[in-house]
């Protein structure tokens, strides 16, 4: 039986940190790493490698927002088979913070950008590649990108050293037909690159879209335990682990992580399929208005929220009602 | 633009009644009917039309478990465009309770059965058809049916008067490839019948599988508002309403129903994507063990639960631990 070439990239700490301002204890992250390793998950994205100097309001965030190599070494003194990954944003990373790979705990550095910054992102990719890391380019908000911009980006990407190019459904607005369309387009224009996918669960399609992508040959599959991630969250790691055919993942350690870590956390923090996120997903919008609504007293006033988003002359701002 | 031939059958009261023992107030059901009508939903399944004489422990259930025609007339004095449906089970329905359609509020009667009872189900279908109703046959637990049984059933169904034949994913264990396989098989063997689909959300695939079925020509799509239904629940009505292409459904009234009815109800009653249901779904089992777990003190002991279900020599019974 042919082995499935898919690899799971668990983003619980990195994308989940957007929910709780990266307020995960060291013990939490250690337990998560041990469990993912036991489950056979290929990568754990343990946070952002941005620089606090380049970000306002950075003081309050947990350490996973600005990963430090010596700190990481204390957190994970003994690495297992699960590789470590970090995400950086254009304009927020200081290249001098990135050690050569042989001196770092990290294996993979992923660069997130909007389409207009692909050139800058590829410069960073080049640097990280030269320092020995595996690299990915994660183009966000693809649903709002025009064809001509995408084709221009493809040209640059084709000539670059980046290992993997991601299809990112930032707004959770894609269905399986959209996903098929994008994967085929990426395959056609980037025949020399491996592909990855990152989904959001606004319309309960994160897992389904990830499966669709995997069946079409997309190799790196982003997920998070119990779906923890910004707003509607991500494709649940537990579903990929149990459902992907011809793989060697184990569900049991992930169930243990959910039981011990995620259920208590979900009591305090909110993510997942909630109606305001469904609304922004179906409208193809960034979830920030829905996140503001959920943080307000009107968090369950769905009809008002929908009316504001669908009435052109009204601006939505819950602070100025 | 071609109009989509799909019709939505909202099962909130009928399948949701399995969650709260049909304890919906008359006002709740009236509000739901008005909202579904405004949303353009085609059918509302308002309950079961089984006989209390044929069911043990029936006294405690709400009136939607044993629909009475004169009661229904009081509940919905003025019908809108949304038709009314009721489900019956083999061996639990008294044919004498079924009035001729012109004397009833009901438009559609659906007969649910396991594969071995298809012959008996088709006899009931024949009776209801003669009394003037639209009819469907809902074959449950298809994932556990052997090919030879299914082919035998197809022969009987082909010769019957039933209008619509349902593909029912009782355990929420199918993915889109399974759904494609089943729809193609049903289309091939039942070329003279329209098809329907009823999904469960154990693996977050209820909506996605319903879309897949719809794209392949399945016409009747079961759903429930906010996904309310037994265990992991169903395909959410709000997602179908907003996402099906070339239809004339309205999302806004469904958002209003969720805000007014379902959010308060979800505080008291439990359904949806919960890990024990995911486990039974991925194992292709009836969710009853997971429902028992959720009703026990060990409701979040996922690893123990998983071990019991996957260790052949251990019987799972939370009462005898």
Coordinates of C-alpha atoms in Angstrom, one line a residue:
Chain A
X1 CA 0.0 0.0 0.0
X2 CA 1.3 3.4 -1.0
X3 CA 2.2 5.6 1.9
X4 CA 0.5 9.0 1.9
X5 CA 3.1 11.8 1.4
X6 CA 1.1 14.2 3.6
X7 CA 2.6 15.9 6.6
X8 CA 0.7 17.5 9.4
X9 CA 1.8 20.9 10.7
X10 CA 0.2 21.5 14.0
X11 CA -0.4 25.2 14.6
X12 CA -2.1 25.1 18.0
X13 CA 0.4 27.3 19.8
X14 CA 1.0 29.8 16.9
X15 CA -2.6 30.2 15.6
X16 CA -4.2 29.4 18.9
X17 CA -2.0 32.1 20.4
X18 CA -4.1 34.6 18.5
X19 CA -6.9 33.6 20.7
X20 CA -5.3 33.8 24.2
X21 CA -2.4 36.3 23.4
X22 CA 0.0 33.3 23.5
X23 CA -0.7 32.8 27.2
X24 CA 0.3 29.1 27.2
X25 CA 2.4 27.8 30.1
X26 CA 5.7 26.1 29.4
X27 CA 4.2 22.9 30.8
X28 CA 1.3 23.2 28.4
X29 CA 3.6 23.5 25.4
X30 CA 5.8 20.7 26.6
X31 CA 2.8 18.4 27.1
X32 CA 1.6 19.3 23.6
X33 CA 4.9 18.6 22.0
X34 CA 5.2 15.2 23.7
X35 CA 1.7 14.3 22.6
X36 CA 2.1 15.4 19.0
X37 CA 5.4 13.5 18.9
X38 CA 3.7 10.4 20.1
X39 CA 0.8 10.9 17.6
X40 CA 3.4 11.0 14.8
X41 CA 2.6 14.6 13.8
X42 CA 5.3 15.9 11.6
X43 CA 5.7 19.5 12.6
X44 CA 4.7 21.7 15.5
X45 CA 4.6 25.4 14.9
X46 CA 5.6 26.6 18.3
X47 CA 5.0 30.3 17.7
X48 CA 6.1 33.4 15.9
X49 CA 9.7 34.5 15.4
X50 CA 8.8 38.1 15.0
X51 CA 10.8 40.8 16.9
X52 CA 9.2 42.6 19.8
X53 CA 11.1 45.7 18.8
X54 CA 9.1 45.8 15.6
X55 CA 5.6 45.3 17.1
X56 CA 3.6 47.7 19.2
X57 CA 1.9 46.4 22.4
X58 CA 4.2 43.4 22.5
X59 CA 4.9 43.5 26.2
X60 CA 1.7 41.7 27.3
X61 CA 2.1 38.7 24.9
X62 CA 3.3 35.3 26.0
X63 CA 6.8 34.1 25.0
X64 CA 5.5 32.1 22.0
X65 CA 4.9 35.3 20.1
X66 CA 8.6 36.1 20.0
X67 CA 10.4 32.8 20.1
X68 CA 13.9 33.0 21.6
X69 CA 16.3 30.2 20.8
X70 CA 17.8 29.8 24.3
X71 CA 14.3 29.8 25.8
X72 CA 13.2 27.1 23.3
X73 CA 16.1 25.0 24.2
X74 CA 14.9 25.0 27.8
X75 CA 11.3 24.2 26.8
X76 CA 12.2 21.3 24.7
X77 CA 15.5 19.9 25.9
X78 CA 15.1 16.7 23.9
X79 CA 13.6 16.8 20.5
X80 CA 11.6 13.9 19.2
X81 CA 10.7 13.2 15.6
X82 CA 8.3 16.1 15.4
X83 CA 10.1 19.0 13.8
X84 CA 9.7 22.6 15.0
X85 CA 8.4 25.5 13.0
X86 CA 8.0 29.2 13.4
X87 CA 6.1 31.8 11.5
X88 CA 7.3 35.3 10.6
X89 CA 5.5 38.3 9.2
X90 CA 6.9 40.7 6.6
X91 CA 8.2 43.8 8.4
X92 CA 8.0 42.3 11.8
X93 CA 11.0 40.0 11.8
X94 CA 14.5 41.1 12.4
X95 CA 16.8 38.9 10.3
X96 CA 19.5 39.2 12.9
X97 CA 17.4 37.2 15.3
X98 CA 17.6 34.1 13.0
X99 CA 20.5 31.9 13.9
X100 CA 22.0 29.4 11.5
X101 CA 19.9 26.3 11.6
X102 CA 22.5 24.1 13.2
X103 CA 22.4 26.5 16.2
X104 CA 18.6 26.7 16.4
X105 CA 15.8 24.4 17.6
X106 CA 13.8 25.3 14.6
X107 CA 13.7 23.3 11.4
X108 CA 11.2 25.2 9.3
X109 CA 10.5 28.9 9.0
X110 CA 7.4 30.0 7.3
X111 CA 6.9 33.5 5.9
X112 CA 3.3 34.9 5.8
X113 CA 2.4 37.7 3.5
X114 CA -0.3 39.3 1.5
X115 CA 0.0 39.1 -2.3
X116 CA 1.5 42.6 -2.7
X117 CA 4.5 41.6 -0.5
X118 CA 5.5 38.3 -2.2
X119 CA 8.7 39.9 -3.4
X120 CA 9.7 41.0 0.2
X121 CA 8.6 37.6 1.5
X122 CA 10.8 35.8 -1.0
X123 CA 13.8 37.9 0.1
X124 CA 13.3 36.6 3.6
X125 CA 12.9 33.1 2.4
X126 CA 16.2 33.4 0.6
X127 CA 17.9 34.5 3.8
X128 CA 16.4 31.7 5.9
X129 CA 17.1 29.2 3.1
X130 CA 20.8 30.2 3.2
X131 CA 20.9 29.8 6.9
X132 CA 19.8 26.2 6.4
X133 CA 16.1 26.1 7.2
X134 CA 13.2 24.5 5.3
X135 CA 11.0 27.4 4.1
X136 CA 7.4 28.0 3.1
X137 CA 5.6 31.0 1.7
X138 CA 2.1 31.5 3.0
X139 CA 0.1 33.8 0.8
X140 CA -2.9 35.0 2.9
X141 CA -6.4 36.0 1.9
X142 CA -6.3 34.3 -1.5
X143 CA -10.0 34.6 -1.9
X144 CA -9.6 38.3 -2.4
X145 CA -6.6 38.2 -4.8
X146 CA -7.0 39.1 -8.5
X147 CA -5.8 36.8 -11.1
X148 CA -3.2 39.2 -12.6
X149 CA -1.6 39.7 -9.2
X150 CA -1.5 36.0 -8.6
X151 CA 0.1 35.2 -12.0
X152 CA 2.8 37.8 -11.3
X153 CA 3.5 36.3 -7.9
X154 CA 3.8 32.8 -9.4
X155 CA 6.5 34.0 -11.7
X156 CA 8.6 35.2 -8.8
X157 CA 7.9 32.1 -6.7
X158 CA 8.9 29.7 -9.5
X159 CA 12.3 31.3 -9.6
X160 CA 12.8 31.3 -5.9
X161 CA 14.3 28.8 -3.5
X162 CA 11.2 28.4 -1.4
X163 CA 10.4 24.7 -0.6
X164 CA 6.6 24.9 -0.1
X165 CA 3.9 27.3 -1.2
X166 CA 0.8 27.6 0.9
X167 CA -2.8 28.1 -0.1
X168 CA -4.3 30.0 2.8
X169 CA -8.1 30.4 3.3
X170 CA -7.7 33.3 5.7
X171 CA -11.4 34.0 5.9
X172 CA -12.8 30.5 5.9
X173 CA -14.8 31.4 2.8
X174 CA -13.7 28.7 0.4
X175 CA -15.6 25.5 -0.4
X176 CA -14.3 22.3 -2.0
X177 CA -14.8 23.6 -5.5
X178 CA -12.8 26.7 -4.7
X179 CA -10.1 24.6 -3.1
X180 CA -9.9 22.3 -6.2
X181 CA -9.7 25.4 -8.4
X182 CA -6.8 26.9 -6.4
X183 CA -4.8 23.7 -6.0
X184 CA -5.0 23.0 -9.8
X185 CA -3.9 26.6 -10.5
X186 CA -1.0 26.4 -8.1
X187 CA 0.0 23.0 -9.5
X188 CA -0.1 24.3 -13.0
X189 CA 1.9 27.5 -12.3
X190 CA 4.3 26.1 -9.7
X191 CA 5.2 22.7 -11.0
X192 CA 8.6 22.8 -9.2
X193 CA 7.1 23.5 -5.8
X194 CA 5.5 21.4 -3.1
X195 CA 2.2 22.8 -1.8
X196 CA 0.6 23.4 1.6
X197 CA -2.8 24.3 2.9
X198 CA -4.1 26.3 5.8
X199 CA -7.9 26.5 6.4
X200 CA -10.3 28.2 8.7
X201 CA -13.5 26.7 10.0
X202 CA -16.0 29.5 9.6
X203 CA -18.3 27.3 7.5
X204 CA -17.4 23.9 9.0
X205 CA -15.4 23.2 5.9
X206 CA -11.8 23.4 7.3
X207 CA -11.4 19.6 7.6
X208 CA -13.2 18.8 4.3
X209 CA -11.2 21.4 2.3
X210 CA -8.0 20.1 3.8
X211 CA -8.9 16.5 2.7
X212 CA -9.7 17.8 -0.7
X213 CA -6.4 19.5 -1.0
X214 CA -4.6 16.4 0.3
X215 CA -6.2 14.2 -2.3
X216 CA -5.0 16.5 -5.0
X217 CA -1.5 16.2 -3.9
X218 CA -1.0 19.0 -1.4
X219 CA 1.6 17.8 1.1
X220 CA 1.7 20.1 4.1
X221 CA -1.5 20.2 6.0
X222 CA -2.0 22.8 8.7
X223 CA -4.2 21.9 11.7
X224 CA -4.6 22.5 15.4
X225 CA -5.7 20.4 18.3
X226 CA -9.4 20.7 18.8
X227 CA -9.3 23.3 16.0
X228 CA -7.9 26.0 18.3
X229 CA -7.1 29.1 16.2
X230 CA -8.2 32.6 15.6
X231 CA -12.0 33.1 15.4
X232 CA -13.6 30.0 13.9
X233 CA -10.3 28.1 14.3
X234 CA -8.6 25.6 12.0
X235 CA -8.8 22.1 10.7
X236 CA -8.8 19.9 13.8
X237 CA -5.6 17.8 14.1
X238 CA -7.5 14.9 15.6
X239 CA -9.6 14.6 12.5
X240 CA -6.6 14.5 10.1
X241 CA -4.8 12.1 12.4
X242 CA -7.7 9.6 12.4
X243 CA -8.9 10.0 8.9
X244 CA -6.0 10.4 6.5
X245 CA -5.5 7.1 4.7
X246 CA -2.2 5.2 4.4
X247 CA -0.5 7.1 7.2
X248 CA 0.9 6.2 10.5
X249 CA -0.6 8.7 12.9
X250 CA -2.1 7.8 16.2
X251 CA -5.3 9.3 17.4
X252 CA -5.0 8.3 21.1
X253 CA -2.3 10.8 22.1
X254 CA -4.3 13.6 20.5
X255 CA -7.4 12.6 22.5
X256 CA -5.3 12.8 25.6
X257 CA -4.2 16.3 24.7
X258 CA -7.8 17.4 24.1
X259 CA -8.9 15.9 27.4
X260 CA -6.0 17.3 29.5
X261 CA -5.3 20.6 27.7
X262 CA -8.0 21.8 25.4
X263 CA -11.2 21.1 27.2
X264 CA -10.1 23.2 30.3
X265 CA -8.7 25.9 27.9
X266 CA -12.0 26.0 25.9
X267 CA -13.8 26.8 29.1
X268 CA -11.8 30.1 29.3
X269 CA -11.2 31.0 25.7
X270 CA -13.5 31.0 22.7
X271 CA -12.9 29.7 19.2
X272 CA -14.8 27.5 16.7
X273 CA -18.0 27.5 14.7
X274 CA -19.9 30.6 16.0
X275 CA -22.4 32.4 13.9
X276 CA -20.6 35.8 13.5
X277 CA -17.7 33.9 12.1
X278 CA -20.0 32.0 9.8
X279 CA -21.3 35.3 8.6
X280 CA -17.9 36.9 7.8
X281 CA -16.9 33.6 6.2
X282 CA -19.9 33.5 3.9
X283 CA -19.4 37.2 3.0
X284 CA -15.7 36.5 2.3
X285 CA -14.5 39.0 4.9
X286 CA -11.8 39.2 7.6
X287 CA -13.2 38.0 10.9
X288 CA -12.2 41.1 12.8
X289 CA -15.7 42.6 12.9
X290 CA -17.0 39.3 14.3
X291 CA -14.2 39.1 16.8
X292 CA -15.1 42.6 18.0
X293 CA -18.8 41.5 18.3
X294 CA -17.9 38.4 20.3
X295 CA -15.9 40.7 22.7
X296 CA -18.9 43.0 23.2
X297 CA -22.2 42.7 25.1
X298 CA -24.0 42.2 21.8
X299 CA -22.1 39.0 21.0
X300 CA -25.3 37.0 20.1
X301 CA -27.0 39.8 18.2
X302 CA -26.5 38.0 14.9
X303 CA -29.2 39.8 12.9
X304 CA -28.0 43.3 13.7
X305 CA -24.5 42.2 12.9
X306 CA -25.6 40.7 9.6
X307 CA -27.5 43.8 8.7
X308 CA -24.6 46.0 9.4
X309 CA -22.2 44.0 7.3
X310 CA -24.7 43.7 4.4
X311 CA -25.9 47.3 4.4
X312 CA -23.4 49.3 2.4
X313 CA -23.9 52.7 4.0
X314 CA -23.4 51.5 7.6
X315 CA -19.9 51.1 9.0
X316 CA -19.6 48.4 11.7
X317 CA -17.8 49.5 14.8
X318 CA -19.2 48.1 18.1
X319 CA -17.5 50.8 20.1
X320 CA -19.5 53.6 18.4
X321 CA -23.1 52.3 18.5
Chain B
X1 CA -29.0 31.1 -14.6
X2 CA -30.3 27.6 -14.0
X3 CA -32.2 27.3 -10.8
X4 CA -30.9 24.7 -8.3
X5 CA -33.5 21.9 -7.9
X6 CA -32.5 21.3 -4.3
X7 CA -35.0 21.4 -1.6
X8 CA -34.1 21.8 2.1
X9 CA -35.9 19.6 4.7
X10 CA -35.4 21.2 8.1
X11 CA -35.4 18.4 10.8
X12 CA -34.8 20.6 13.8
X13 CA -38.0 19.5 15.7
X14 CA -37.9 15.8 14.7
X15 CA -34.1 15.0 14.9
X16 CA -33.6 17.7 17.6
X17 CA -36.3 16.1 19.6
X18 CA -34.0 13.2 20.1
X19 CA -31.9 15.6 22.1
X20 CA -34.5 17.1 24.4
X21 CA -37.2 14.4 24.3
X22 CA -39.3 16.7 22.1
X23 CA -39.7 19.2 24.8
X24 CA -40.3 22.2 22.5
X25 CA -43.0 24.6 23.4
X26 CA -45.8 25.4 20.9
X27 CA -44.5 28.9 20.6
X28 CA -41.0 27.6 19.8
X29 CA -42.3 25.5 17.0
X30 CA -44.5 28.3 15.7
X31 CA -41.6 30.7 15.7
X32 CA -39.5 28.1 13.9
X33 CA -42.1 27.5 11.3
X34 CA -42.5 31.2 10.6
X35 CA -38.8 31.7 10.3
X36 CA -38.2 28.7 8.0
X37 CA -41.1 29.9 5.8
X38 CA -39.5 33.4 5.6
X39 CA -36.2 31.8 4.8
X40 CA -37.7 29.9 1.9
X41 CA -37.0 26.5 3.4
X42 CA -39.0 23.9 1.5
X43 CA -40.0 21.4 4.2
X44 CA -40.2 21.4 8.0
X45 CA -40.2 18.0 9.6
X46 CA -42.3 18.8 12.6
X47 CA -42.0 15.4 14.4
X48 CA -42.7 11.7 14.3
X49 CA -46.1 10.3 13.5
X50 CA -45.5 7.1 15.4
X51 CA -48.2 5.8 17.8
X52 CA -47.7 6.1 21.6
X53 CA -49.5 2.7 21.9
X54 CA -46.6 1.0 20.1
X55 CA -43.8 2.6 22.1
X56 CA -42.7 2.0 25.6
X57 CA -41.9 5.0 27.9
X58 CA -43.8 7.3 25.6
X59 CA -45.6 9.3 28.3
X60 CA -42.8 11.6 29.1
X61 CA -42.2 12.8 25.5
X62 CA -43.4 16.1 24.1
X63 CA -46.2 16.1 21.5
X64 CA -43.9 16.3 18.5
X65 CA -43.0 12.7 19.0
X66 CA -46.6 11.5 18.3
X67 CA -48.1 14.2 16.0
X68 CA -51.8 14.5 16.2
X69 CA -53.6 16.2 13.3
X70 CA -56.0 18.3 15.3
X71 CA -53.2 19.5 17.5
X72 CA -51.1 20.4 14.5
X73 CA -54.0 22.4 13.1
X74 CA -53.9 24.5 16.3
X75 CA -50.1 24.9 16.2
X76 CA -50.1 26.1 12.6
X77 CA -53.5 27.6 11.7
X78 CA -52.1 29.2 8.6
X79 CA -49.7 27.3 6.4
X80 CA -47.1 29.2 4.4
X81 CA -45.1 27.9 1.5
X82 CA -43.1 25.6 3.7
X83 CA -44.6 22.1 3.6
X84 CA -44.9 19.9 6.6
X85 CA -43.3 16.5 7.0
X86 CA -43.4 13.7 9.5
X87 CA -41.2 10.6 10.0
X88 CA -42.5 7.2 10.9
X89 CA -40.6 4.1 12.0
X90 CA -41.4 0.5 11.0
X91 CA -43.4 -1.2 13.6
X92 CA -44.1 2.0 15.6
X93 CA -46.7 3.5 13.3
X94 CA -50.4 2.7 13.4
X95 CA -51.7 3.1 9.8
X96 CA -55.1 4.0 11.2
X97 CA -53.6 7.2 12.6
X98 CA -52.8 8.5 9.1
X99 CA -55.7 10.6 7.6
X100 CA -56.1 11.1 3.9
X101 CA -53.8 14.0 2.9
X102 CA -56.6 16.4 2.2
X103 CA -57.7 16.1 5.8
X104 CA -54.1 16.4 7.2
X105 CA -51.6 19.3 7.7
X106 CA -48.9 17.0 6.5
X107 CA -47.6 16.9 2.9
X108 CA -44.8 14.4 3.2
X109 CA -44.4 11.2 5.2
X110 CA -41.0 9.7 5.4
X111 CA -40.5 6.1 6.4
X112 CA -37.2 5.2 8.2
X113 CA -35.9 1.7 8.3
X114 CA -32.9 -0.5 8.4
X115 CA -32.0 -2.5 5.2
X116 CA -33.7 -5.7 6.4
X117 CA -37.1 -3.9 6.7
X118 CA -37.2 -2.3 3.3
X119 CA -40.0 -4.6 2.2
X120 CA -42.2 -3.6 5.2
X121 CA -41.2 0.1 4.7
X122 CA -42.4 0.0 1.1
X123 CA -45.7 -1.4 2.2
X124 CA -46.2 1.6 4.5
X125 CA -45.0 3.9 1.7
X126 CA -47.7 2.3 -0.6
X127 CA -50.4 3.1 2.0
X128 CA -49.3 6.7 2.5
X129 CA -49.0 7.2 -1.2
X130 CA -52.5 5.9 -1.7
X131 CA -53.7 8.4 0.9
X132 CA -52.2 11.2 -1.2
X133 CA -48.9 12.0 0.5
X134 CA -45.5 12.6 -0.9
X135 CA -43.3 9.8 0.4
X136 CA -39.6 9.0 1.1
X137 CA -37.8 5.9 2.1
X138 CA -34.9 6.6 4.5
X139 CA -32.5 3.6 4.7
X140 CA -30.5 4.1 7.9
X141 CA -26.9 3.0 8.7
X142 CA -25.9 2.6 5.1
X143 CA -22.2 2.4 6.1
X144 CA -22.9 -1.0 7.7
X145 CA -24.9 -2.5 4.8
X146 CA -23.5 -5.3 2.6
X147 CA -23.6 -4.9 -1.2
X148 CA -25.9 -7.9 -1.8
X149 CA -28.5 -6.6 0.7
X150 CA -28.4 -3.2 -0.9
X151 CA -28.9 -4.6 -4.5
X152 CA -31.8 -6.7 -3.3
X153 CA -33.4 -3.6 -1.7
X154 CA -32.8 -1.6 -4.9
X155 CA -34.9 -4.1 -6.9
X156 CA -37.9 -3.7 -4.5
X157 CA -37.5 0.1 -4.4
X158 CA -37.3 0.4 -8.2
X159 CA -40.7 -1.2 -8.5
X160 CA -42.3 0.8 -5.7
X161 CA -44.3 4.0 -5.7
X162 CA -41.9 5.9 -3.4
X163 CA -41.0 9.4 -4.6
X164 CA -37.6 9.9 -3.0
X165 CA -35.0 7.5 -1.6
X166 CA -32.6 8.8 1.1
X167 CA -28.9 8.1 1.7
X168 CA -28.6 8.3 5.5
X169 CA -25.2 8.6 7.2
X170 CA -26.5 7.6 10.6
X171 CA -23.2 7.4 12.2
X172 CA -21.5 10.4 10.7
X173 CA -18.8 8.2 9.4
X174 CA -18.8 9.0 5.7
X175 CA -16.5 11.3 3.9
X176 CA -17.0 12.9 0.5
X177 CA -15.5 10.0 -1.4
X178 CA -18.0 7.6 0.4
X179 CA -20.8 10.0 -0.4
X180 CA -19.8 10.2 -4.1
X181 CA -19.7 6.4 -4.2
X182 CA -23.1 6.0 -2.7
X183 CA -24.8 8.7 -4.7
X184 CA -23.5 7.2 -8.0
X185 CA -24.6 3.7 -6.9
X186 CA -28.1 4.9 -6.0
X187 CA -28.3 6.9 -9.3
X188 CA -27.3 3.8 -11.3
X189 CA -29.7 1.4 -9.6
X190 CA -32.6 3.7 -9.0
X191 CA -32.8 5.8 -12.2
X192 CA -36.5 6.4 -11.8
X193 CA -36.2 7.8 -8.3
X194 CA -35.3 11.2 -6.9
X195 CA -32.7 11.1 -4.1
X196 CA -32.3 12.7 -0.6
X197 CA -29.5 12.9 1.9
X198 CA -29.3 13.0 5.7
X199 CA -26.0 13.5 7.4
X200 CA -24.5 13.7 10.9
X201 CA -21.7 15.9 11.9
X202 CA -19.5 13.6 14.0
X203 CA -16.4 14.4 11.8
X204 CA -17.4 18.0 10.8
X205 CA -18.4 16.6 7.4
X206 CA -22.2 16.9 7.5
X207 CA -22.3 20.2 5.5
X208 CA -19.5 19.2 3.1
X209 CA -21.1 15.8 2.4
X210 CA -24.5 17.4 1.8
X211 CA -22.9 19.8 -0.7
X212 CA -21.2 16.9 -2.4
X213 CA -24.5 15.1 -2.7
X214 CA -26.3 18.2 -4.0
X215 CA -23.7 18.7 -6.7
X216 CA -24.2 15.1 -7.9
X217 CA -28.0 15.7 -8.2
X218 CA -29.4 14.7 -4.9
X219 CA -32.5 16.8 -4.4
X220 CA -33.8 16.6 -0.9
X221 CA -31.2 17.9 1.7
X222 CA -31.9 17.3 5.3
X223 CA -30.6 19.9 7.8
X224 CA -31.4 21.5 11.1
X225 CA -31.0 25.0 12.5
X226 CA -27.7 25.4 14.3
X227 CA -27.2 21.7 13.5
X228 CA -29.5 20.5 16.3
X229 CA -29.9 16.8 16.2
X230 CA -29.0 13.6 18.0
X231 CA -25.4 13.4 19.3
X232 CA -23.1 15.3 16.8
X233 CA -26.2 16.8 15.1
X234 CA -26.9 17.4 11.4
X235 CA -26.0 19.6 8.5
X236 CA -26.7 23.2 9.7
X237 CA -29.7 24.8 7.9
X238 CA -28.0 28.2 8.0
X239 CA -25.0 26.9 6.0
X240 CA -27.1 25.4 3.2
X241 CA -29.3 28.5 3.1
X242 CA -26.4 30.8 2.6
X243 CA -24.2 28.6 0.5
X244 CA -26.3 26.7 -2.1
X245 CA -25.8 28.4 -5.5
X246 CA -28.7 29.5 -7.7
X247 CA -31.4 29.3 -5.0
X248 CA -33.7 31.8 -3.4
X249 CA -33.1 31.2 0.3
X250 CA -32.6 33.9 2.9
X251 CA -30.1 33.7 5.6
X252 CA -31.4 36.5 7.8
X253 CA -34.5 34.8 9.2
X254 CA -32.4 31.7 10.1
X255 CA -29.9 33.9 12.0
X256 CA -32.9 35.3 13.8
X257 CA -34.0 31.8 14.8
X258 CA -30.6 30.9 16.0
X259 CA -30.4 34.1 18.1
X260 CA -33.8 33.7 19.6
X261 CA -34.3 30.0 19.9
X262 CA -31.2 28.0 19.5
X263 CA -28.6 29.9 21.5
X264 CA -30.8 29.7 24.7
X265 CA -31.6 26.1 24.0
X266 CA -27.9 25.1 23.4
X267 CA -27.2 26.4 27.0
X268 CA -29.5 23.7 28.3
X269 CA -29.1 20.9 25.8
X270 CA -26.0 19.5 24.2
X271 CA -25.3 18.5 20.6
X272 CA -22.6 19.1 18.0
X273 CA -19.0 18.2 17.4
X274 CA -17.9 16.6 20.7
X275 CA -15.0 14.2 20.9
X276 CA -16.9 11.0 21.9
X277 CA -19.1 11.5 18.8
X278 CA -16.0 12.0 16.7
X279 CA -14.7 8.7 18.0
X280 CA -17.8 6.7 17.3
X281 CA -18.0 8.4 13.9
X282 CA -14.4 7.5 13.0
X283 CA -15.1 3.9 14.2
X284 CA -18.3 3.8 12.1
X285 CA -20.4 3.0 15.2
X286 CA -23.8 4.1 16.5
X287 CA -23.3 7.0 18.9
X288 CA -25.2 5.4 21.7
X289 CA -22.0 4.6 23.7
X290 CA -20.9 8.2 23.3
X291 CA -24.3 9.5 24.4
X292 CA -24.1 7.4 27.5
X293 CA -20.7 8.7 28.2
X294 CA -21.8 12.3 27.8
X295 CA -24.6 11.6 30.3
X296 CA -22.1 10.3 32.9
X297 CA -19.6 11.8 35.2
X298 CA -16.8 10.7 32.9
X299 CA -18.1 12.7 29.9
X300 CA -14.6 14.1 29.1
X301 CA -12.6 10.9 29.7
X302 CA -11.9 10.5 26.0
X303 CA -8.9 8.2 26.2
X304 CA -10.7 5.7 28.5
X305 CA -13.6 5.8 26.1
X306 CA -11.5 5.2 23.1
X307 CA -9.6 2.4 24.7
X308 CA -12.9 0.6 25.6
X309 CA -14.3 0.9 22.1
X310 CA -11.1 -0.2 20.5
X311 CA -10.2 -3.1 22.8
X312 CA -12.2 -6.1 21.6
X313 CA -12.5 -7.9 24.9
X314 CA -13.9 -5.0 26.9
X315 CA -17.6 -4.2 26.8
X316 CA -18.5 -0.6 27.2
X317 CA -21.2 0.1 29.7
X318 CA -20.8 3.2 31.9
X319 CA -23.3 1.9 34.4
X320 CA -21.1 -1.1 35.3
X321 CA -17.6 0.4 35.8

